[in-house]
Tab-separated table of C-alpha atoms in Angstrom:
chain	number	residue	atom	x	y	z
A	1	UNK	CA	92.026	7.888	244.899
A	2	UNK	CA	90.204	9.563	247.772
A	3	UNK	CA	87.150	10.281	245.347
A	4	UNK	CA	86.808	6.771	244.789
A	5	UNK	CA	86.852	5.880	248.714
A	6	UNK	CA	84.208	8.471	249.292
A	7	UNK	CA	81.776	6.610	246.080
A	8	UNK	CA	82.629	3.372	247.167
A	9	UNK	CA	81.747	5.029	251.020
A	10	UNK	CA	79.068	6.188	249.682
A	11	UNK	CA	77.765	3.532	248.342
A	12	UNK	CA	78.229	1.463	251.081
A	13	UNK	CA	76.141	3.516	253.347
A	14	UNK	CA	73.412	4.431	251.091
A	15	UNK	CA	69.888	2.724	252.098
A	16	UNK	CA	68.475	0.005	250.025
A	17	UNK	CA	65.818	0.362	247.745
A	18	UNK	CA	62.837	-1.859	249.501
A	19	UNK	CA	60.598	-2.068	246.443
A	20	UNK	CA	61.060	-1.973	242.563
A	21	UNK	CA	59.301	0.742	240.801
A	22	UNK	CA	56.671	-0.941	238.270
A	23	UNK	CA	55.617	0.640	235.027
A	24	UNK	CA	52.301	2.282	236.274
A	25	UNK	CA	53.836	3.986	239.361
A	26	UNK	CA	53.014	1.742	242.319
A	27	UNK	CA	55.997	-0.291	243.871
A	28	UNK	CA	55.654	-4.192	244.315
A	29	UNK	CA	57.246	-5.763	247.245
A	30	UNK	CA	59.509	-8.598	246.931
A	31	UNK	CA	57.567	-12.181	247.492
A	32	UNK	CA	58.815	-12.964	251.487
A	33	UNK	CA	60.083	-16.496	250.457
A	34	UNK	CA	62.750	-15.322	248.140
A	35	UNK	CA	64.658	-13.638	251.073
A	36	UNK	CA	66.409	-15.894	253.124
A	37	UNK	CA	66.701	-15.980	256.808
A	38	UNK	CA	68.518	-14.247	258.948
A	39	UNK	CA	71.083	-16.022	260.911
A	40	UNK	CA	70.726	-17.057	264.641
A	41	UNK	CA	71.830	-14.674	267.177
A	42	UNK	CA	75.236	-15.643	268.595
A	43	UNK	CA	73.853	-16.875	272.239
A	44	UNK	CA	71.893	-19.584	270.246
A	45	UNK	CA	74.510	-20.760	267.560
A	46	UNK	CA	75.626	-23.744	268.282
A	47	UNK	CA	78.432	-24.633	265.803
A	48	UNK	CA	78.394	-28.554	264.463
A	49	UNK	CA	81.117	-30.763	265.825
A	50	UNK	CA	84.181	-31.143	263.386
A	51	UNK	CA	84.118	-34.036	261.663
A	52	UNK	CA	86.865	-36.754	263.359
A	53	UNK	CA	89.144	-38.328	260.776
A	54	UNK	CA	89.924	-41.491	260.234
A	55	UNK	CA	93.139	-43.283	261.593
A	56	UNK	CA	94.900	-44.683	259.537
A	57	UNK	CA	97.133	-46.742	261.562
A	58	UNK	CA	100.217	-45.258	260.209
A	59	UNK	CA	101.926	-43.099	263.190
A	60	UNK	CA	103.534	-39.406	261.843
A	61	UNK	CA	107.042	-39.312	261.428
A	62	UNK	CA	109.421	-37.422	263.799
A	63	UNK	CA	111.008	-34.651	262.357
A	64	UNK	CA	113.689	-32.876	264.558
A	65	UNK	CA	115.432	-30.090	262.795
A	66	UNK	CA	119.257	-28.928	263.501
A	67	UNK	CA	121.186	-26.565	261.943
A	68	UNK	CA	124.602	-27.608	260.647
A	69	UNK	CA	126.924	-24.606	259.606
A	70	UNK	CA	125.124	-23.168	256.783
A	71	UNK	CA	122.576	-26.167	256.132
A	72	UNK	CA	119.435	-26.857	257.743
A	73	UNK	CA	118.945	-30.745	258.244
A	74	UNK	CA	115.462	-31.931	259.063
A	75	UNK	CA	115.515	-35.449	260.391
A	76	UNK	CA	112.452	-38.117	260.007
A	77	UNK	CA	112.405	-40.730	262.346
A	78	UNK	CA	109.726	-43.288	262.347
A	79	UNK	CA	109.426	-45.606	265.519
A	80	UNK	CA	112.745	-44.150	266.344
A	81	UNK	CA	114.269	-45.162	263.628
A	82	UNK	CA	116.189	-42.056	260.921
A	83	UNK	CA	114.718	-42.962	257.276
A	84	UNK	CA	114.996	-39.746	255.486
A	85	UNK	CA	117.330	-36.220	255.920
A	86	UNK	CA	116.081	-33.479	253.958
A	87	UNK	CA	119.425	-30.946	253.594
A	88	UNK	CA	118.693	-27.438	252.634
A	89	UNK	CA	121.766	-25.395	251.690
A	90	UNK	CA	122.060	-21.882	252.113
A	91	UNK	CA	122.256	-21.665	247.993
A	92	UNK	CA	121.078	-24.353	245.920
A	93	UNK	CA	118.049	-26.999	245.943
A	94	UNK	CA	117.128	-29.032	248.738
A	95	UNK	CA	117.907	-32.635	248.319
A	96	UNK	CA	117.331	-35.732	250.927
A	97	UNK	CA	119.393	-38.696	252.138
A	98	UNK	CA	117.278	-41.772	252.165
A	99	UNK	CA	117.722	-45.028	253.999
A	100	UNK	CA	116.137	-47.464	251.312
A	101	UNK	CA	117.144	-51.033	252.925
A	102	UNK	CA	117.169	-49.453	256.878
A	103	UNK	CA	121.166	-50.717	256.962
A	104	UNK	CA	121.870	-47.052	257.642
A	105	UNK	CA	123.138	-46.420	254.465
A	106	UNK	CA	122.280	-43.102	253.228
A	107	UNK	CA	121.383	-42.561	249.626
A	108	UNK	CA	121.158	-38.768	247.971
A	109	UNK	CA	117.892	-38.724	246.086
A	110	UNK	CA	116.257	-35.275	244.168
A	111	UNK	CA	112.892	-37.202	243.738
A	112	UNK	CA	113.460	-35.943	240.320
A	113	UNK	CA	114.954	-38.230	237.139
A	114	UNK	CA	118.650	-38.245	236.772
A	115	UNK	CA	118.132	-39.210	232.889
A	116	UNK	CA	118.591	-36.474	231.157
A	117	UNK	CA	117.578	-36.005	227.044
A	118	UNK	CA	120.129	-34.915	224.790
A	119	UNK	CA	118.726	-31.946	223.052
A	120	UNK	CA	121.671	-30.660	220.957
A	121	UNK	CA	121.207	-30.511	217.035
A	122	UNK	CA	123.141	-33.138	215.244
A	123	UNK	CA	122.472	-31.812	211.552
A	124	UNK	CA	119.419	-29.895	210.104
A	125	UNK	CA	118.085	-30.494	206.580
């Protein structure tokens, strides 16, 4: 291990070669306009401006999170109003309680389908 830190230092540190050697012994040069600039010194870098995104209209949820005994319930509120819990359980999935009509009616939905395939062999031929 330390023999490969000392090539790899090694290699790090060694100088450059600054021209190729050509068949009949004299070096050429690389052609100046295949190496690229070098970057501005920092006193003169002026970073571009970040680009500003779009609104969309839509304000960001709320989200106020509280721990009940073992569970973690994160609440999203939208103009003050709860639409969604997300429960997480010390063991097991998360799963959310969503307000679909806004009566305050909480549904449990896994975003995931409920159907599920039988898959059991009936008879084989």
């Amino acid at each position: 291990m330390r023999l490969v830190s000392l090539l790899i230092l090694a290699a790090l540190t060694a100088p450059a070669p600054a021209a190729e050697p050509a068949a009949n012994g004299v070096r050429k040069q690389a052609p100046a306009s295949s190496v690229p600039a070098p970057p501005p010194p920092p006193e003169n870098y002026n970073p571009p401006a970040a680009p500003e995104l779009p609104d969309a209209g839509q304000p960001e949820p709320e989200v106020t999170i509280t721990t009940k005994g073992t569970e973690i319930h994160e609440e999203y509120r939208l103009n003050g109003r709860l639409y969604m819990i997300k429960v997480i359980p010390k063991k097991g999935k998360p799963y959310y309680l969503i307000d679909q009509e806004g009566s305050g009616q909480f549904r449990r939905s896994d975003f995931e389908s409920r159907i599920s395939i039988p898959t059991w062999v009936i008879k084989r031929f």
